[in-house]
Amino acid sequence: MFKHKLVFISPIIILAVITLFSLTMIPSVSPSPKELPIALVNEDTGVSLPDQSQVNMGKQMIERVQSQSVPGKVAPVKWISVDSLAKAQKGMKDKDYYAAFVIPKSFSENQLSLQTPKPMSPEIQLYINQGMNSLAANAAGQILDGIVEGVNEGVRTQLLSSLSAGDAKLTVEQAAMIVEPIHKKVVNVNQIGTKSANGNAPVSLFQPVWMASIGGAVLVFFALQKSFLTGRKQKSAGISAAIGIGAIMALLAGFWTTWFANSVIGLAIPNFSDTALFISLAYFTYFLLISAVLSWLGMKGIPIFVLTLFFGLPLLAMPKEFMSSFYQDWVNPWLPMRPMIDGLRDLLFFGKGFEWSHSVEALTFIAIGSLLVLCGSILKKDRRLPEQPIG
């Protein structure tokens, strides 16, 4: 046994495999947000003081929040000023913002009333865009909670100091307001619901589709190999048949995956037919992509897609703002599975249907490019020798 070289190189192979697959953990180790886009909305109309001056405490708070960024350091939040709540809500629907920090119209009036016998609690509204990404939404919620708590602490201290300086007695209403002078109202938009695998349903649906597309492409590839097609005419017919079989498998995979996820696993699927058709498109795209690589590289191309899955999977559930600059700029944009994940988020959490969108466009262009490469393999010279007749 010890005469075989494989015995001596097997430890090196094992260490190489462990190292290779351990590298897949790098993106998910201690991820932290960097420049999460959050909308800042100030609808506060302000108040007029007895000396005829105007005070807008909402504007002051917005300026205080924006000034917290440290020059030279990457901030966890990228504050974006938005004119109105309606525009912020549209931006969250379009997946521009992970959250919105909104100051209502009566904020200044209610905050000034805190020093009166009949105080009215000012309110800050926090809109959390759950469907965009649960990890980022939770991080945005925690950041906004911390900001409101900091504002409350400052207002509480100021209120107590003002009341002490005036030697005033607290009313029951004022005492109740001291604990939380500014009320926080949290509104979840594009909600993920309770049957979404904690917002990871798109990734959960992707994995079986990706593996099935690899399996389907390999089976069709072997069938073409065993057919021993020669000449451009036969190869064209074989590839046409393979594409047709792939389209049939895509429809079966799309509707079966959607039915199984909804009826057996229990995932919430708002629109069954649109989701099934989108998954069918994704399967067909990946089938063509894998078939195109197999047509030129043979089974040597399969490790490409296996490694793509292992290296890409940790990134699929992670917002780009949590990635390092390398993964954000050079890995994430080139993952062929990203359009499927984004498209499923639109279908499952944003109430969209199977329509022409960025995700459908990306999958379509990948499919067209793969189809051209697959058809180009017709021109490739066949190195196999034809079978010799017996006798």
GROMACS .gro file of C-alpha atoms in nm:
model
  391
    1MET     CA    1   0.000   0.000   0.000
    2PHE     CA    2   0.284   0.237   0.086
    3LYS     CA    3   0.424   0.205  -0.265
    4HIS     CA    4   0.137   0.417  -0.400
    5LYS     CA    5   0.199   0.792  -0.419
    6LEU     CA    6  -0.165   0.860  -0.331
    7VAL     CA    7  -0.101   0.740   0.026
    8PHE     CA    8   0.161   1.012   0.079
    9ILE     CA    9  -0.023   1.296  -0.090
   10SER     CA   10  -0.359   1.219   0.076
   11PRO     CA   11  -0.277   1.428   0.390
   12ILE     CA   12  -0.195   1.723   0.164
   13ILE     CA   13  -0.522   1.675  -0.022
   14ILE     CA   14  -0.715   1.662   0.306
   15LEU     CA   15  -0.550   1.980   0.436
   16ALA     CA   16  -0.614   2.153   0.103
   17VAL     CA   17  -0.983   2.058   0.108
   18ILE     CA   18  -1.023   2.173   0.471
   19THR     CA   19  -0.848   2.502   0.392
   20LEU     CA   20  -1.052   2.558   0.077
   21PHE     CA   21  -1.389   2.506   0.240
   22SER     CA   22  -1.287   2.690   0.556
   23LEU     CA   23  -1.236   2.997   0.338
   24THR     CA   24  -1.610   3.000   0.280
   25MET     CA   25  -1.657   3.112   0.644
   26ILE     CA   26  -1.459   3.435   0.599
   27PRO     CA   27  -1.751   3.656   0.486
   28SER     CA   28  -1.974   3.549   0.777
   29VAL     CA   29  -1.721   3.592   1.060
   30SER     CA   30  -1.815   3.896   1.273
   31PRO     CA   31  -1.999   4.087   1.000
   32SER     CA   32  -2.072   4.450   1.086
   33PRO     CA   33  -2.276   4.708   0.895
   34LYS     CA   34  -2.105   4.973   0.687
   35GLU     CA   35  -2.307   5.263   0.548
   36LEU     CA   36  -2.652   5.108   0.575
   37PRO     CA   37  -2.880   5.346   0.382
   38ILE     CA   38  -3.147   5.480   0.618
   39ALA     CA   39  -3.391   5.756   0.527
   40LEU     CA   40  -3.420   6.067   0.748
   41VAL     CA   41  -3.757   6.240   0.728
   42ASN     CA   42  -3.843   6.560   0.913
   43GLU     CA   43  -4.208   6.657   0.880
   44ASP     CA   44  -4.199   6.872   1.193
   45THR     CA   45  -4.368   7.208   1.125
   46GLY     CA   46  -4.204   7.374   1.425
   47VAL     CA   47  -4.361   7.625   1.669
   48SER     CA   48  -4.358   7.998   1.727
   49LEU     CA   49  -4.226   8.114   2.065
   50PRO     CA   50  -4.364   8.415   2.255
   51ASP     CA   51  -4.069   8.625   2.131
   52GLN     CA   52  -4.187   8.556   1.772
   53SER     CA   53  -3.891   8.328   1.698
   54GLN     CA   54  -3.938   7.994   1.525
   55VAL     CA   55  -3.815   7.667   1.669
   56ASN     CA   56  -3.799   7.338   1.480
   57MET     CA   57  -3.677   7.071   1.717
   58GLY     CA   58  -3.714   6.803   1.451
   59LYS     CA   59  -3.458   6.985   1.235
   60GLN     CA   60  -3.224   7.012   1.533
   61MET     CA   61  -3.255   6.640   1.598
   62ILE     CA   62  -3.185   6.555   1.233
   63GLU     CA   63  -2.870   6.769   1.242
   64ARG     CA   64  -2.763   6.602   1.567
   65VAL     CA   65  -2.810   6.255   1.418
   66GLN     CA   66  -2.618   6.344   1.102
   67SER     CA   67  -2.330   6.496   1.299
   68GLN     CA   68  -2.256   6.170   1.480
   69SER     CA   69  -2.043   6.043   1.191
   70VAL     CA   70  -1.669   6.042   1.269
   71PRO     CA   71  -1.453   6.188   0.988
   72GLY     CA   72  -1.215   5.935   0.837
   73LYS     CA   73  -1.412   5.634   0.960
   74VAL     CA   74  -1.669   5.429   0.778
   75ALA     CA   75  -1.998   5.490   0.955
   76PRO     CA   76  -2.242   5.202   1.016
   77VAL     CA   77  -2.523   5.416   0.872
   78LYS     CA   78  -2.552   5.630   0.561
   79TRP     CA   79  -2.818   5.887   0.642
   80ILE     CA   80  -3.022   6.002   0.340
   81SER     CA   81  -3.249   6.305   0.381
   82VAL     CA   82  -3.592   6.249   0.227
   83ASP     CA   83  -3.861   6.515   0.185
   84SER     CA   84  -4.162   6.317   0.305
   85LEU     CA   85  -4.277   5.993   0.461
   86ALA     CA   86  -4.448   5.897   0.133
   87LYS     CA   87  -4.117   5.923  -0.055
   88ALA     CA   88  -3.940   5.723   0.217
   89GLN     CA   89  -4.205   5.450   0.196
   90LYS     CA   90  -4.166   5.438  -0.181
   91GLY     CA   91  -3.788   5.413  -0.136
   92MET     CA   92  -3.832   5.120   0.100
   93LYS     CA   93  -4.065   4.956  -0.152
   94ASP     CA   94  -3.794   5.005  -0.416
   95LYS     CA   95  -3.534   4.859  -0.174
   96ASP     CA   96  -3.339   5.185  -0.147
   97TYR     CA   97  -3.351   5.205   0.234
   98TYR     CA   98  -3.333   4.947   0.512
   99ALA     CA   99  -3.525   5.175   0.746
  100ALA     CA  100  -3.663   5.526   0.792
  101PHE     CA  101  -3.629   5.765   1.088
  102VAL     CA  102  -3.938   5.988   1.077
  103ILE     CA  103  -4.019   6.296   1.288
  104PRO     CA  104  -4.394   6.381   1.268
  105LYS     CA  105  -4.547   6.727   1.221
  106SER     CA  106  -4.631   6.796   1.586
  107PHE     CA  107  -4.292   6.697   1.730
  108SER     CA  108  -4.180   7.047   1.840
  109GLU     CA  109  -4.522   7.138   1.979
  110ASN     CA  110  -4.544   6.820   2.184
  111GLN     CA  111  -4.186   6.842   2.310
  112LEU     CA  112  -4.240   7.197   2.439
  113SER     CA  113  -4.552   7.077   2.617
  114LEU     CA  114  -4.342   6.845   2.833
  115GLN     CA  115  -4.273   7.138   3.067
  116THR     CA  116  -4.642   7.219   3.104
  117PRO     CA  117  -4.889   7.061   3.347
  118LYS     CA  118  -5.056   6.881   3.055
  119PRO     CA  119  -4.770   6.732   2.855
  120MET     CA  120  -4.814   6.558   2.522
  121SER     CA  121  -4.557   6.292   2.442
  122PRO     CA  122  -4.364   6.368   2.119
  123GLU     CA  123  -4.328   6.071   1.891
  124ILE     CA  124  -4.055   5.938   1.664
  125GLN     CA  125  -4.157   5.683   1.403
  126LEU     CA  126  -3.915   5.405   1.304
  127TYR     CA  127  -3.998   5.219   0.983
  128ILE     CA  128  -3.807   4.892   0.945
  129ASN     CA  129  -3.785   4.739   0.596
  130GLN     CA  130  -3.791   4.372   0.696
  131GLY     CA  131  -3.825   4.219   0.352
  132MET     CA  132  -3.512   4.382   0.212
  133ASN     CA  133  -3.288   4.173   0.441
  134SER     CA  134  -3.366   4.048   0.791
  135LEU     CA  135  -3.004   4.078   0.911
  136ALA     CA  136  -2.975   4.439   0.795
  137ALA     CA  137  -3.325   4.523   0.917
  138ASN     CA  138  -3.242   4.396   1.267
  139ALA     CA  139  -2.917   4.594   1.267
  140ALA     CA  140  -3.095   4.908   1.151
  141GLY     CA  141  -3.360   4.862   1.420
  142GLN     CA  142  -3.096   4.830   1.692
  143ILE     CA  143  -2.913   5.140   1.568
  144LEU     CA  144  -3.232   5.345   1.561
  145ASP     CA  145  -3.336   5.217   1.905
  146GLY     CA  146  -3.001   5.335   2.041
  147ILE     CA  147  -3.047   5.679   1.886
  148VAL     CA  148  -3.395   5.720   2.035
  149GLU     CA  149  -3.269   5.606   2.374
  150GLY     CA  150  -2.987   5.862   2.354
  151VAL     CA  151  -3.234   6.136   2.262
  152ASN     CA  152  -3.462   6.032   2.547
  153GLU     CA  153  -3.176   6.048   2.794
  154GLY     CA  154  -3.085   6.400   2.680
  155VAL     CA  155  -3.446   6.523   2.693
  156ARG     CA  156  -3.496   6.359   3.032
  157THR     CA  157  -3.190   6.532   3.177
  158GLN     CA  158  -3.289   6.867   3.025
  159LEU     CA  159  -3.645   6.835   3.152
  160LEU     CA  160  -3.539   6.751   3.504
  161SER     CA  161  -3.288   7.037   3.509
  162SER     CA  162  -3.549   7.284   3.386
  163LEU     CA  163  -3.804   7.172   3.642
  164SER     CA  164  -3.546   7.184   3.922
  165ALA     CA  165  -3.433   7.534   3.827
  166GLY     CA  166  -3.791   7.658   3.839
  167ASP     CA  167  -3.857   7.477   4.167
  168ALA     CA  168  -4.168   7.330   4.011
  169LYS     CA  169  -4.356   7.025   4.126
  170LEU     CA  170  -4.414   6.741   3.887
  171THR     CA  171  -4.771   6.662   3.794
  172VAL     CA  172  -4.879   6.300   3.760
  173GLU     CA  173  -4.872   6.339   3.384
  174GLN     CA  174  -4.520   6.484   3.385
  175ALA     CA  175  -4.393   6.211   3.616
  176ALA     CA  176  -4.525   5.949   3.376
  177MET     CA  177  -4.343   6.123   3.090
  178ILE     CA  178  -4.004   6.134   3.265
  179VAL     CA  179  -3.931   5.765   3.204
  180GLU     CA  180  -3.982   5.795   2.828
  181PRO     CA  181  -4.026   6.159   2.724
  182ILE     CA  182  -4.022   6.073   2.355
  183HIS     CA  183  -4.241   5.787   2.245
  184LYS     CA  184  -4.100   5.542   1.989
  185LYS     CA  185  -4.336   5.390   1.734
  186VAL     CA  186  -4.193   5.099   1.536
  187VAL     CA  187  -4.359   5.002   1.206
  188ASN     CA  188  -4.242   4.697   1.012
  189VAL     CA  189  -4.291   4.732   0.637
  190ASN     CA  190  -4.265   4.461   0.370
  191GLN     CA  191  -4.295   4.214   0.654
  192ILE     CA  192  -4.138   3.870   0.631
  193GLY     CA  193  -4.413   3.704   0.835
  194THR     CA  194  -4.385   3.397   1.055
  195LYS     CA  195  -4.353   3.137   0.777
  196SER     CA  196  -4.048   3.264   0.593
  197ALA     CA  197  -3.759   3.081   0.766
  198ASN     CA  198  -3.682   3.407   0.950
  199GLY     CA  199  -3.664   3.591   0.620
  200ASN     CA  200  -3.431   3.334   0.461
  201ALA     CA  201  -3.696   3.167   0.243
  202PRO     CA  202  -3.533   3.293  -0.082
  203VAL     CA  203  -3.204   3.123   0.007
  204SER     CA  204  -3.386   2.809   0.121
  205LEU     CA  205  -3.568   2.788  -0.212
  206PHE     CA  206  -3.252   2.855  -0.410
  207GLN     CA  207  -3.044   2.561  -0.284
  208PRO     CA  208  -3.257   2.272  -0.417
  209VAL     CA  209  -3.309   2.453  -0.748
  210TRP     CA  210  -2.934   2.505  -0.795
  211MET     CA  211  -2.849   2.143  -0.714
  212ALA     CA  212  -3.134   2.015  -0.933
  213SER     CA  213  -3.013   2.227  -1.224
  214ILE     CA  214  -2.666   2.073  -1.189
  215GLY     CA  215  -2.816   1.724  -1.179
  216GLY     CA  216  -3.041   1.787  -1.478
  217ALA     CA  217  -2.761   1.936  -1.688
  218VAL     CA  218  -2.529   1.644  -1.607
  219LEU     CA  219  -2.792   1.382  -1.700
  220VAL     CA  220  -2.864   1.552  -2.034
  221PHE     CA  221  -2.490   1.590  -2.097
  222PHE     CA  222  -2.434   1.216  -2.047
  223ALA     CA  223  -2.727   1.138  -2.276
  224LEU     CA  224  -2.571   1.352  -2.549
  225GLN     CA  225  -2.233   1.187  -2.494
  226LYS     CA  226  -2.376   0.838  -2.529
  227SER     CA  227  -2.564   0.937  -2.844
  228PHE     CA  228  -2.229   0.998  -3.015
  229LEU     CA  229  -2.356   1.275  -3.239
  230THR     CA  230  -2.131   1.363  -3.531
  231GLY     CA  231  -2.154   1.648  -3.773
  232ARG     CA  232  -2.304   1.988  -3.718
  233LYS     CA  233  -2.652   1.878  -3.819
  234GLN     CA  234  -2.668   1.599  -3.561
  235LYS     CA  235  -2.509   1.816  -3.292
  236SER     CA  236  -2.759   2.094  -3.361
  237ALA     CA  237  -3.045   1.849  -3.329
  238GLY     CA  238  -2.899   1.709  -3.006
  239ILE     CA  239  -2.852   2.050  -2.848
  240SER     CA  240  -3.204   2.156  -2.957
  241ALA     CA  241  -3.342   1.844  -2.791
  242ALA     CA  242  -3.138   1.915  -2.477
  243ILE     CA  243  -3.275   2.270  -2.459
  244GLY     CA  244  -3.630   2.140  -2.500
  245ILE     CA  245  -3.577   1.882  -2.224
  246GLY     CA  246  -3.429   2.156  -2.004
  247ALA     CA  247  -3.736   2.374  -2.058
  248ILE     CA  248  -3.968   2.087  -1.957
  249MET     CA  249  -3.757   2.013  -1.649
  250ALA     CA  250  -3.761   2.384  -1.562
  251LEU     CA  251  -4.141   2.396  -1.554
  252LEU     CA  252  -4.157   2.078  -1.348
  253ALA     CA  253  -3.891   2.207  -1.108
  254GLY     CA  254  -4.057   2.548  -1.071
  255PHE     CA  255  -4.407   2.423  -0.990
  256TRP     CA  256  -4.290   2.124  -0.783
  257THR     CA  257  -4.051   2.336  -0.574
  258THR     CA  258  -4.320   2.597  -0.509
  259TRP     CA  259  -4.585   2.338  -0.421
  260PHE     CA  260  -4.350   2.142  -0.197
  261ALA     CA  261  -4.227   2.454  -0.016
  262ASN     CA  262  -4.580   2.579   0.040
  263SER     CA  263  -4.776   2.261   0.109
  264VAL     CA  264  -4.518   2.034   0.272
  265ILE     CA  265  -4.258   2.260   0.431
  266GLY     CA  266  -4.505   2.535   0.515
  267LEU     CA  267  -4.335   2.841   0.365
  268ALA     CA  268  -4.572   3.128   0.291
  269ILE     CA  269  -4.602   3.177  -0.087
  270PRO     CA  270  -4.822   3.483  -0.157
  271ASN     CA  271  -4.854   3.420  -0.532
  272PHE     CA  272  -4.814   3.055  -0.627
  273SER     CA  273  -4.816   3.077  -1.007
  274ASP     CA  274  -4.586   3.381  -1.031
  275THR     CA  275  -4.338   3.224  -0.789
  276ALA     CA  276  -4.345   2.894  -0.978
  277LEU     CA  277  -4.286   3.066  -1.312
  278PHE     CA  278  -3.998   3.270  -1.172
  279ILE     CA  279  -3.832   2.960  -1.024
  280SER     CA  280  -3.881   2.789  -1.361
  281LEU     CA  281  -3.698   3.076  -1.530
  282ALA     CA  282  -3.417   3.054  -1.274
  283TYR     CA  283  -3.386   2.676  -1.319
  284PHE     CA  284  -3.379   2.707  -1.698
  285THR     CA  285  -3.115   2.980  -1.676
  286TYR     CA  286  -2.889   2.771  -1.453
  287PHE     CA  287  -2.950   2.462  -1.666
  288LEU     CA  288  -2.829   2.650  -1.975
  289LEU     CA  289  -2.534   2.799  -1.787
  290ILE     CA  290  -2.415   2.462  -1.658
  291SER     CA  291  -2.483   2.290  -1.991
  292ALA     CA  292  -2.277   2.554  -2.173
  293VAL     CA  293  -1.978   2.491  -1.945
  294LEU     CA  294  -2.016   2.113  -1.974
  295SER     CA  295  -2.031   2.135  -2.353
  296TRP     CA  296  -1.681   2.283  -2.358
  297LEU     CA  297  -1.512   2.147  -2.044
  298GLY     CA  298  -1.699   1.824  -1.984
  299MET     CA  299  -1.733   1.698  -1.628
  300LYS     CA  300  -1.427   1.904  -1.535
  301GLY     CA  301  -1.661   2.204  -1.519
  302ILE     CA  302  -1.880   2.065  -1.239
  303PRO     CA  303  -1.641   2.170  -0.955
  304ILE     CA  304  -1.686   2.529  -1.072
  305PHE     CA  305  -2.054   2.522  -0.979
  306VAL     CA  306  -2.003   2.323  -0.659
  307LEU     CA  307  -1.742   2.574  -0.539
  308THR     CA  308  -1.963   2.862  -0.650
  309LEU     CA  309  -2.236   2.726  -0.425
  310PHE     CA  310  -2.009   2.681  -0.122
  311PHE     CA  311  -1.839   3.018  -0.159
  312GLY     CA  312  -2.153   3.205  -0.261
  313LEU     CA  313  -2.400   3.059  -0.010
  314PRO     CA  314  -2.274   3.260   0.293
  315LEU     CA  315  -2.308   3.579   0.088
  316LEU     CA  316  -2.662   3.520  -0.033
  317ALA     CA  317  -2.828   3.585   0.303
  318MET     CA  318  -2.595   3.876   0.378
  319PRO     CA  319  -2.657   4.237   0.268
  320LYS     CA  320  -2.370   4.388   0.072
  321GLU     CA  321  -2.325   4.653   0.345
  322PHE     CA  322  -2.202   4.374   0.577
  323MET     CA  323  -1.937   4.249   0.334
  324SER     CA  324  -1.576   4.354   0.304
  325SER     CA  325  -1.492   4.575   0.008
  326PHE     CA  326  -1.337   4.277  -0.176
  327TYR     CA  327  -1.651   4.062  -0.153
  328GLN     CA  328  -1.876   4.362  -0.214
  329ASP     CA  329  -1.698   4.472  -0.532
  330TRP     CA  330  -1.553   4.154  -0.681
  331VAL     CA  331  -1.757   3.856  -0.564
  332ASN     CA  332  -2.116   3.955  -0.486
  333PRO     CA  333  -2.196   4.128  -0.819
  334TRP     CA  334  -2.078   3.825  -1.017
  335LEU     CA  335  -2.272   3.556  -0.833
  336PRO     CA  336  -2.516   3.405  -1.087
  337MET     CA  337  -2.755   3.310  -0.807
  338ARG     CA  338  -2.799   3.668  -0.681
  339PRO     CA  339  -3.079   3.755  -0.933
  340MET     CA  340  -3.283   3.457  -0.815
  341ILE     CA  341  -3.251   3.558  -0.448
  342ASP     CA  342  -3.346   3.919  -0.521
  343GLY     CA  343  -3.637   3.814  -0.739
  344LEU     CA  344  -3.774   3.580  -0.473
  345ARG     CA  345  -3.755   3.862  -0.217
  346ASP     CA  346  -3.969   4.075  -0.447
  347LEU     CA  347  -4.223   3.794  -0.484
  348LEU     CA  348  -4.237   3.682  -0.122
  349PHE     CA  349  -4.202   4.007   0.074
  350PHE     CA  350  -4.271   4.303  -0.157
  351GLY     CA  351  -4.597   4.191  -0.318
  352LYS     CA  352  -4.458   4.191  -0.670
  353GLY     CA  353  -4.547   3.946  -0.944
  354PHE     CA  354  -4.366   3.771  -1.224
  355GLU     CA  355  -4.291   4.077  -1.436
  356TRP     CA  356  -4.002   4.236  -1.618
  357SER     CA  357  -3.767   4.347  -1.341
  358HIS     CA  358  -3.397   4.374  -1.272
  359SER     CA  359  -3.390   4.010  -1.153
  360VAL     CA  360  -3.580   3.874  -1.454
  361GLU     CA  361  -3.363   4.086  -1.684
  362ALA     CA  362  -3.041   3.952  -1.528
  363LEU     CA  363  -3.157   3.590  -1.550
  364THR     CA  364  -3.266   3.641  -1.910
  365PHE     CA  365  -2.930   3.783  -2.016
  366ILE     CA  366  -2.745   3.499  -1.839
  367ALA     CA  367  -2.970   3.250  -2.021
  368ILE     CA  368  -2.912   3.415  -2.361
  369GLY     CA  369  -2.535   3.427  -2.309
  370SER     CA  370  -2.530   3.064  -2.197
  371LEU     CA  371  -2.743   2.963  -2.494
  372LEU     CA  372  -2.499   3.128  -2.736
  373VAL     CA  373  -2.202   2.953  -2.572
  374LEU     CA  374  -2.389   2.620  -2.577
  375CYS     CA  375  -2.476   2.658  -2.945
  376GLY     CA  376  -2.116   2.757  -3.016
  377SER     CA  377  -2.006   2.412  -2.902
  378ILE     CA  378  -2.151   2.280  -3.229
  379LEU     CA  379  -1.838   2.414  -3.398
  380LYS     CA  380  -1.608   2.234  -3.156
  381LYS     CA  381  -1.413   1.946  -3.306
  382ASP     CA  382  -1.500   1.607  -3.162
  383ARG     CA  383  -1.181   1.432  -3.050
  384ARG     CA  384  -1.349   1.097  -3.005
  385LEU     CA  385  -1.292   0.840  -3.273
  386PRO     CA  386  -1.602   0.686  -3.430
  387GLU     CA  387  -1.675   0.328  -3.339
  388GLN     CA  388  -1.527   0.077  -3.583
  389PRO     CA  389  -1.766  -0.173  -3.740
  390ILE     CA  390  -1.732  -0.533  -3.625
  391GLY     CA  391  -1.604  -0.793  -3.871
   0.00000   0.00000   0.00000
